[in-house]
Every structure is written in C-alpha cells, then in structure tokens.
C-alpha cells in the first residue's frame, strides 16, 4: 500500500439511516464515485455550506468547495453528490498542522454531528459512533 501523503489529513462524514455494516473504505470509494448507497442519508448542500459559514466566519465559499485558513493551517470542504441538489458525504481535507488545534478539529466534527453524521478517519480506519440526536437539517 502506498504511503499516505502527510501534507493533509482527510475526514469523512455521512449518516446511515440504518446500521449498514459496510466497510467504511468501501463506502468512501462508492460515494467518491458519486454513486448513492441505499441507507445513506442525503442533505441539502446549501444547508451544509450555511452551517460551515456560521461556524467558521471568514470561510471562502467557492460553491463547489469551502476554504478556510487559520491556526497556522487550513481545511477545504468538498462533497460527494447523490443528485444535483443533495450530497451524501462531507469531505474535509485538513492541513496536517491543523491537528495541533483540537478546538478547530472539534468544531469541524460538530458541523458533521449537527447533521447526524458520524466521522470516519481513513488514516486510522475508524468510523466513530453516529450521534443519537436527531439531525438538524
């Protein structure tokens, strides 16, 4: 297996409507090809963009992605699409130095949790527990 680029750190967020028991890496590969998976929730891309703008003032909205700089690093938000208006996965690519700012990392995770999404960290191959609370959409 090729060595992971240590310049960035990727985070993936999606919400399962039922326990799918799919391998998270397989989910990412399918969703990254913009192929929907039955049982994975979809969200309004605009609502997700609004939440990031609210929680990260100064984030630059480039429509297809959101770019934020701070804490000596950066992150970029992109999406996989279920259709023209909705997304089924939020992808956050962070500068590796952002790991030194747990407050910023937790704010990113809080945005995903706001939509009822669990975090998948491909660097550790761990998908964290999905929030129990009802997502706000």
Short mmCIF file of N, CA and C in Angstrom, two decimals:
data_model
loop_
_atom_site.label_atom_id
_atom_site.label_comp_id
_atom_site.label_asym_id
_atom_site.label_seq_id
_atom_site.Cartn_x
_atom_site.Cartn_y
_atom_site.Cartn_z
N UNK A 1 0.84 -1.18 0.00
CA UNK A 1 0.00 0.00 0.00
C UNK A 1 0.89 1.25 0.00
N UNK A 2 0.51 2.23 -0.79
CA UNK A 2 1.30 3.45 -0.91
C UNK A 2 1.22 4.25 0.39
N UNK A 3 2.29 4.95 0.70
CA UNK A 3 2.32 5.77 1.90
C UNK A 3 1.40 6.97 1.71
N UNK A 4 0.58 7.25 2.72
CA UNK A 4 -0.37 8.36 2.70
C UNK A 4 0.40 9.68 2.71
N UNK A 5 -0.05 10.63 1.89
CA UNK A 5 0.54 11.96 1.86
C UNK A 5 0.40 12.61 3.24
N UNK A 6 1.48 12.95 3.87
CA UNK A 6 1.45 13.53 5.21
C UNK A 6 1.22 15.03 5.20
N UNK A 7 0.94 15.61 4.05
CA UNK A 7 0.68 17.04 3.97
C UNK A 7 -0.78 17.36 4.31
N UNK A 8 -1.67 16.38 4.22
CA UNK A 8 -3.06 16.63 4.55
C UNK A 8 -3.64 15.46 5.33
N UNK A 9 -4.77 15.75 5.96
CA UNK A 9 -5.44 14.78 6.80
C UNK A 9 -6.91 14.83 6.42
N UNK A 10 -7.47 13.73 5.98
CA UNK A 10 -8.84 13.71 5.47
C UNK A 10 -9.82 13.19 6.52
N UNK A 11 -11.00 13.81 6.52
CA UNK A 11 -12.10 13.40 7.39
C UNK A 11 -13.34 13.24 6.52
N UNK A 12 -14.11 12.20 6.77
CA UNK A 12 -15.34 11.94 6.01
C UNK A 12 -16.51 11.85 6.97
N UNK A 13 -17.64 12.41 6.57
CA UNK A 13 -18.84 12.39 7.39
C UNK A 13 -20.02 11.92 6.56
N UNK A 14 -20.74 10.92 7.06
CA UNK A 14 -22.00 10.52 6.44
C UNK A 14 -22.91 9.96 7.53
N UNK A 15 -24.21 9.89 7.21
CA UNK A 15 -25.19 9.39 8.17
C UNK A 15 -25.86 8.16 7.59
N UNK A 16 -25.82 7.09 8.37
CA UNK A 16 -26.50 5.86 7.98
C UNK A 16 -27.92 5.89 8.56
N UNK A 17 -28.90 5.63 7.74
CA UNK A 17 -30.29 5.62 8.18
C UNK A 17 -30.64 4.31 8.89
N UNK A 18 -29.81 3.32 8.69
CA UNK A 18 -29.88 2.05 9.42
C UNK A 18 -28.46 1.51 9.48
N UNK A 19 -28.19 0.57 10.35
CA UNK A 19 -26.84 0.03 10.50
C UNK A 19 -26.49 -0.81 9.28
N UNK A 20 -25.62 -0.29 8.43
CA UNK A 20 -25.31 -0.95 7.16
C UNK A 20 -24.23 -2.03 7.27
N UNK A 21 -23.36 -1.90 8.23
CA UNK A 21 -22.25 -2.84 8.40
C UNK A 21 -21.32 -2.90 7.18
N UNK A 22 -21.37 -1.87 6.33
CA UNK A 22 -20.45 -1.80 5.19
C UNK A 22 -19.07 -1.38 5.68
N UNK A 23 -18.04 -1.88 5.02
CA UNK A 23 -16.69 -1.43 5.32
C UNK A 23 -16.59 0.06 4.98
N UNK A 24 -16.15 0.90 5.92
CA UNK A 24 -16.10 2.34 5.65
C UNK A 24 -15.29 2.71 4.41
N UNK A 25 -14.20 2.01 4.15
CA UNK A 25 -13.39 2.33 2.97
C UNK A 25 -14.18 2.04 1.69
N UNK A 26 -14.97 0.98 1.69
CA UNK A 26 -15.83 0.68 0.53
C UNK A 26 -16.89 1.76 0.35
N UNK A 27 -17.45 2.24 1.47
CA UNK A 27 -18.44 3.33 1.41
C UNK A 27 -17.81 4.55 0.75
N UNK A 28 -16.61 4.92 1.20
CA UNK A 28 -15.93 6.10 0.65
C UNK A 28 -15.67 5.93 -0.84
N UNK A 29 -15.21 4.78 -1.25
CA UNK A 29 -14.92 4.56 -2.67
C UNK A 29 -16.18 4.68 -3.52
N UNK A 30 -17.29 4.13 -3.03
CA UNK A 30 -18.56 4.20 -3.77
C UNK A 30 -19.08 5.63 -3.81
N UNK A 31 -19.13 6.29 -2.64
CA UNK A 31 -19.63 7.66 -2.59
C UNK A 31 -18.74 8.62 -3.37
N UNK A 32 -17.43 8.39 -3.34
CA UNK A 32 -16.50 9.26 -4.07
C UNK A 32 -16.70 9.18 -5.57
N UNK A 33 -17.29 8.11 -6.03
CA UNK A 33 -17.62 7.98 -7.46
C UNK A 33 -19.01 8.57 -7.74
N UNK A 34 -19.55 9.31 -6.75
CA UNK A 34 -20.89 9.92 -6.84
C UNK A 34 -21.97 8.88 -7.10
N UNK A 35 -21.79 7.70 -6.52
CA UNK A 35 -22.80 6.65 -6.60
C UNK A 35 -23.49 6.57 -5.24
N UNK A 36 -24.82 6.68 -5.21
CA UNK A 36 -25.52 6.60 -3.93
C UNK A 36 -25.49 5.18 -3.36
N UNK A 37 -25.67 5.10 -2.06
CA UNK A 37 -25.77 3.82 -1.37
C UNK A 37 -27.09 3.85 -0.61
N UNK A 38 -27.93 2.84 -0.84
CA UNK A 38 -29.19 2.76 -0.11
C UNK A 38 -28.90 2.71 1.39
N UNK A 39 -29.59 3.57 2.15
CA UNK A 39 -29.39 3.61 3.58
C UNK A 39 -28.45 4.72 4.04
N UNK A 40 -27.83 5.44 3.10
CA UNK A 40 -27.01 6.60 3.43
C UNK A 40 -27.86 7.84 3.16
N UNK A 41 -28.03 8.68 4.18
CA UNK A 41 -28.88 9.87 4.09
C UNK A 41 -28.29 10.90 3.12
N UNK A 42 -29.18 11.71 2.57
CA UNK A 42 -28.75 12.83 1.73
C UNK A 42 -29.10 14.14 2.45
N UNK A 43 -28.37 15.20 2.10
CA UNK A 43 -28.52 16.50 2.73
C UNK A 43 -28.52 17.59 1.67
N UNK A 44 -29.11 18.71 2.03
CA UNK A 44 -29.03 19.89 1.18
C UNK A 44 -27.61 20.44 1.25
N UNK A 45 -26.97 20.54 0.10
CA UNK A 45 -25.61 21.09 0.04
C UNK A 45 -25.60 22.52 0.58
N UNK A 46 -26.67 23.27 0.28
CA UNK A 46 -26.74 24.66 0.73
C UNK A 46 -26.80 24.76 2.25
N UNK A 47 -27.52 23.84 2.90
CA UNK A 47 -27.62 23.85 4.37
C UNK A 47 -26.26 23.56 5.01
N UNK A 48 -25.52 22.64 4.42
CA UNK A 48 -24.19 22.31 4.95
C UNK A 48 -23.26 23.52 4.78
N UNK A 49 -23.31 24.14 3.60
CA UNK A 49 -22.48 25.33 3.36
C UNK A 49 -22.83 26.44 4.35
N UNK A 50 -24.13 26.64 4.62
CA UNK A 50 -24.57 27.66 5.58
C UNK A 50 -24.00 27.38 6.97
N UNK A 51 -24.03 26.13 7.39
CA UNK A 51 -23.54 25.76 8.73
C UNK A 51 -22.04 26.00 8.84
N UNK A 52 -21.28 25.63 7.83
CA UNK A 52 -19.84 25.91 7.87
C UNK A 52 -19.57 27.41 7.91
N UNK A 53 -20.33 28.19 7.15
CA UNK A 53 -20.15 29.65 7.16
C UNK A 53 -20.49 30.24 8.52
N UNK A 54 -21.49 29.69 9.19
CA UNK A 54 -21.87 30.16 10.52
C UNK A 54 -20.79 29.82 11.55
N UNK A 55 -20.27 28.61 11.50
CA UNK A 55 -19.31 28.14 12.49
C UNK A 55 -17.87 28.57 12.21
N UNK A 56 -17.59 28.94 10.96
CA UNK A 56 -16.24 29.36 10.58
C UNK A 56 -16.32 30.68 9.81
N UNK A 57 -16.56 31.79 10.53
CA UNK A 57 -16.61 33.09 9.85
C UNK A 57 -15.33 33.30 9.05
N UNK A 58 -15.48 33.84 7.89
CA UNK A 58 -14.31 34.08 7.03
C UNK A 58 -14.04 32.93 6.07
N UNK A 59 -14.78 31.84 6.18
CA UNK A 59 -14.60 30.74 5.23
C UNK A 59 -14.97 31.24 3.85
N UNK A 60 -14.22 30.84 2.85
CA UNK A 60 -14.45 31.29 1.48
C UNK A 60 -15.30 30.24 0.77
N UNK A 61 -16.46 30.68 0.30
CA UNK A 61 -17.40 29.79 -0.38
C UNK A 61 -17.15 29.84 -1.87
N UNK A 62 -16.52 28.80 -2.39
CA UNK A 62 -16.25 28.69 -3.82
C UNK A 62 -17.31 27.86 -4.53
N UNK A 63 -18.47 27.70 -3.91
CA UNK A 63 -19.61 26.93 -4.40
C UNK A 63 -19.33 25.43 -4.39
N UNK A 64 -18.36 24.95 -5.15
CA UNK A 64 -18.09 23.51 -5.15
C UNK A 64 -17.26 23.08 -3.94
N UNK A 65 -16.61 24.07 -3.30
CA UNK A 65 -15.84 23.77 -2.09
C UNK A 65 -15.84 25.00 -1.20
N UNK A 66 -15.49 24.78 0.04
CA UNK A 66 -15.32 25.85 1.03
C UNK A 66 -13.88 25.79 1.50
N UNK A 67 -13.25 26.95 1.62
CA UNK A 67 -11.84 27.01 2.02
C UNK A 67 -11.68 27.90 3.24
N UNK A 68 -11.00 27.39 4.26
CA UNK A 68 -10.77 28.14 5.49
C UNK A 68 -9.30 28.10 5.83
N UNK A 69 -8.78 29.24 6.30
CA UNK A 69 -7.40 29.32 6.77
C UNK A 69 -7.40 29.90 8.17
N UNK A 70 -6.55 29.34 9.03
CA UNK A 70 -6.40 29.82 10.39
C UNK A 70 -5.60 28.83 11.20
N UNK A 71 -5.24 29.23 12.41
CA UNK A 71 -4.48 28.36 13.31
C UNK A 71 -3.20 27.84 12.64
N UNK A 72 -2.64 28.62 11.73
CA UNK A 72 -1.41 28.23 11.06
C UNK A 72 -1.60 27.12 10.04
N UNK A 73 -2.84 26.88 9.63
CA UNK A 73 -3.12 25.80 8.69
C UNK A 73 -4.37 26.14 7.88
N UNK A 74 -5.05 25.09 7.39
CA UNK A 74 -6.21 25.29 6.53
C UNK A 74 -7.06 24.03 6.54
N UNK A 75 -8.28 24.17 5.99
CA UNK A 75 -9.05 23.00 5.59
C UNK A 75 -9.92 23.37 4.41
N UNK A 76 -10.29 22.36 3.65
CA UNK A 76 -11.17 22.52 2.49
C UNK A 76 -12.30 21.50 2.62
N UNK A 77 -13.52 21.98 2.39
CA UNK A 77 -14.70 21.12 2.46
C UNK A 77 -15.17 20.86 1.04
N UNK A 78 -15.40 19.59 0.73
CA UNK A 78 -15.99 19.20 -0.56
C UNK A 78 -17.05 18.14 -0.27
N UNK A 79 -17.72 17.69 -1.31
CA UNK A 79 -18.87 16.81 -1.12
C UNK A 79 -18.90 15.71 -2.17
N UNK A 80 -19.57 14.61 -1.83
CA UNK A 80 -19.98 13.65 -2.85
C UNK A 80 -21.47 13.87 -3.04
N UNK A 81 -21.94 13.68 -4.26
CA UNK A 81 -23.30 14.07 -4.61
C UNK A 81 -24.19 12.87 -4.89
N UNK A 82 -25.37 12.92 -4.29
CA UNK A 82 -26.39 11.92 -4.57
C UNK A 82 -27.17 12.32 -5.81
N UNK A 83 -27.35 13.64 -5.99
CA UNK A 83 -28.00 14.21 -7.17
C UNK A 83 -27.58 15.67 -7.27
N UNK A 84 -28.22 16.45 -8.14
CA UNK A 84 -27.77 17.83 -8.38
C UNK A 84 -27.85 18.72 -7.15
N UNK A 85 -28.83 18.49 -6.28
CA UNK A 85 -29.05 19.39 -5.16
C UNK A 85 -28.65 18.82 -3.80
N UNK A 86 -28.39 17.54 -3.73
CA UNK A 86 -28.09 16.96 -2.42
C UNK A 86 -26.78 16.20 -2.42
N UNK A 87 -26.21 16.13 -1.24
CA UNK A 87 -24.94 15.43 -1.03
C UNK A 87 -25.17 14.30 -0.04
N UNK A 88 -24.28 13.30 -0.09
CA UNK A 88 -24.39 12.19 0.85
C UNK A 88 -23.13 12.00 1.69
N UNK A 89 -22.12 12.82 1.43
CA UNK A 89 -20.89 12.73 2.22
C UNK A 89 -20.21 14.08 2.22
N UNK A 90 -19.74 14.47 3.40
CA UNK A 90 -18.97 15.70 3.57
C UNK A 90 -17.52 15.28 3.72
N UNK A 91 -16.65 15.86 2.90
CA UNK A 91 -15.22 15.52 2.95
C UNK A 91 -14.46 16.77 3.39
N UNK A 92 -13.66 16.64 4.43
CA UNK A 92 -12.86 17.76 4.91
C UNK A 92 -11.40 17.35 4.81
N UNK A 93 -10.65 18.10 4.01
CA UNK A 93 -9.23 17.86 3.85
C UNK A 93 -8.51 18.96 4.64
N UNK A 94 -7.80 18.55 5.67
CA UNK A 94 -7.13 19.49 6.57
C UNK A 94 -5.63 19.48 6.31
N UNK A 95 -5.04 20.65 6.48
CA UNK A 95 -3.58 20.69 6.54
C UNK A 95 -3.14 19.92 7.77
N UNK A 96 -2.07 19.18 7.66
CA UNK A 96 -1.64 18.31 8.76
C UNK A 96 -1.41 19.11 10.04
N UNK A 97 -0.97 20.35 9.93
CA UNK A 97 -0.71 21.21 11.09
C UNK A 97 -2.00 21.52 11.86
N UNK A 98 -3.17 21.40 11.22
CA UNK A 98 -4.43 21.69 11.90
C UNK A 98 -4.69 20.70 13.04
N UNK A 99 -4.05 19.55 12.99
CA UNK A 99 -4.19 18.57 14.07
C UNK A 99 -3.68 19.14 15.40
N UNK A 100 -2.85 20.19 15.33
CA UNK A 100 -2.34 20.84 16.54
C UNK A 100 -3.38 21.79 17.16
N UNK A 101 -4.54 21.92 16.51
CA UNK A 101 -5.61 22.78 17.02
C UNK A 101 -6.87 21.95 17.28
N UNK A 102 -6.92 21.28 18.45
CA UNK A 102 -8.07 20.42 18.74
C UNK A 102 -9.40 21.19 18.74
N UNK A 103 -9.37 22.46 19.13
CA UNK A 103 -10.62 23.24 19.12
C UNK A 103 -11.18 23.35 17.70
N UNK A 104 -10.31 23.61 16.73
CA UNK A 104 -10.75 23.72 15.34
C UNK A 104 -11.24 22.37 14.83
N UNK A 105 -10.50 21.31 15.13
CA UNK A 105 -10.90 19.97 14.69
C UNK A 105 -12.26 19.60 15.29
N UNK A 106 -12.48 19.93 16.55
CA UNK A 106 -13.76 19.62 17.19
C UNK A 106 -14.89 20.43 16.59
N UNK A 107 -14.64 21.66 16.18
CA UNK A 107 -15.67 22.47 15.52
C UNK A 107 -16.05 21.85 14.18
N UNK A 108 -15.09 21.30 13.46
CA UNK A 108 -15.38 20.62 12.20
C UNK A 108 -16.27 19.40 12.49
N UNK A 109 -15.90 18.61 13.47
CA UNK A 109 -16.67 17.42 13.84
C UNK A 109 -18.08 17.81 14.29
N UNK A 110 -18.19 18.94 14.99
CA UNK A 110 -19.50 19.42 15.44
C UNK A 110 -20.42 19.74 14.25
N UNK A 111 -19.87 20.25 13.16
CA UNK A 111 -20.70 20.51 11.98
C UNK A 111 -21.27 19.19 11.46
N UNK A 112 -20.43 18.17 11.35
CA UNK A 112 -20.92 16.86 10.91
C UNK A 112 -21.97 16.32 11.85
N UNK A 113 -21.74 16.45 13.16
CA UNK A 113 -22.70 15.97 14.15
C UNK A 113 -24.02 16.71 14.07
N UNK A 114 -23.96 17.98 13.71
CA UNK A 114 -25.17 18.79 13.55
C UNK A 114 -26.14 18.14 12.56
N UNK A 115 -25.59 17.47 11.56
CA UNK A 115 -26.41 16.80 10.54
C UNK A 115 -26.59 15.31 10.83
N UNK A 116 -26.19 14.88 12.04
CA UNK A 116 -26.36 13.48 12.44
C UNK A 116 -25.34 12.54 11.83
N UNK A 117 -24.24 13.10 11.33
CA UNK A 117 -23.22 12.29 10.65
C UNK A 117 -22.14 11.82 11.62
N UNK A 118 -21.66 10.62 11.39
CA UNK A 118 -20.51 10.10 12.13
C UNK A 118 -19.25 10.40 11.33
N UNK A 119 -18.17 10.58 12.05
CA UNK A 119 -16.86 10.82 11.45
C UNK A 119 -16.22 9.49 11.09
N UNK A 120 -15.64 9.44 9.89
CA UNK A 120 -14.76 8.33 9.51
C UNK A 120 -13.39 8.91 9.27
N UNK A 121 -12.38 8.36 9.95
CA UNK A 121 -10.99 8.80 9.81
C UNK A 121 -10.23 7.71 9.06
N UNK A 122 -9.98 7.91 7.76
CA UNK A 122 -9.31 6.85 6.99
C UNK A 122 -7.85 6.64 7.39
N UNK A 123 -7.23 7.61 8.06
CA UNK A 123 -5.86 7.43 8.50
C UNK A 123 -5.76 6.37 9.59
N UNK A 124 -6.83 6.22 10.37
CA UNK A 124 -6.85 5.21 11.43
C UNK A 124 -7.84 4.09 11.12
N UNK A 125 -8.57 4.22 10.01
CA UNK A 125 -9.61 3.29 9.59
C UNK A 125 -10.68 3.12 10.69
N UNK A 126 -11.03 4.24 11.34
CA UNK A 126 -12.04 4.20 12.40
C UNK A 126 -13.23 5.06 12.02
N UNK A 127 -14.43 4.47 12.13
CA UNK A 127 -15.67 5.24 11.98
C UNK A 127 -16.25 5.36 13.37
N UNK A 128 -16.38 6.59 13.81
CA UNK A 128 -16.86 6.86 15.16
C UNK A 128 -18.37 6.67 15.23
N UNK A 129 -18.87 6.59 16.45
CA UNK A 129 -20.29 6.35 16.66
C UNK A 129 -21.11 7.52 16.11
N UNK A 130 -22.18 7.16 15.43
CA UNK A 130 -23.08 8.15 14.89
C UNK A 130 -23.85 8.83 16.03
N UNK A 131 -24.01 10.16 15.98
CA UNK A 131 -24.76 10.83 17.05
C UNK A 131 -26.17 10.28 17.18
N UNK A 132 -26.65 10.17 18.40
CA UNK A 132 -28.01 9.66 18.65
C UNK A 132 -29.07 10.70 18.45
N UNK A 133 -28.69 11.97 18.57
CA UNK A 133 -29.68 13.04 18.47
C UNK A 133 -30.21 13.18 17.03
N UNK A 134 -31.39 13.71 16.93
CA UNK A 134 -31.97 13.95 15.61
C UNK A 134 -31.16 15.03 14.90
N UNK A 135 -30.81 14.79 13.66
CA UNK A 135 -30.04 15.80 12.92
C UNK A 135 -30.90 17.03 12.65
N UNK A 136 -30.22 18.16 12.57
CA UNK A 136 -30.88 19.40 12.21
C UNK A 136 -30.60 19.64 10.74
N UNK A 137 -31.68 19.81 9.97
CA UNK A 137 -31.45 20.00 8.52
C UNK A 137 -32.06 21.26 8.03
#
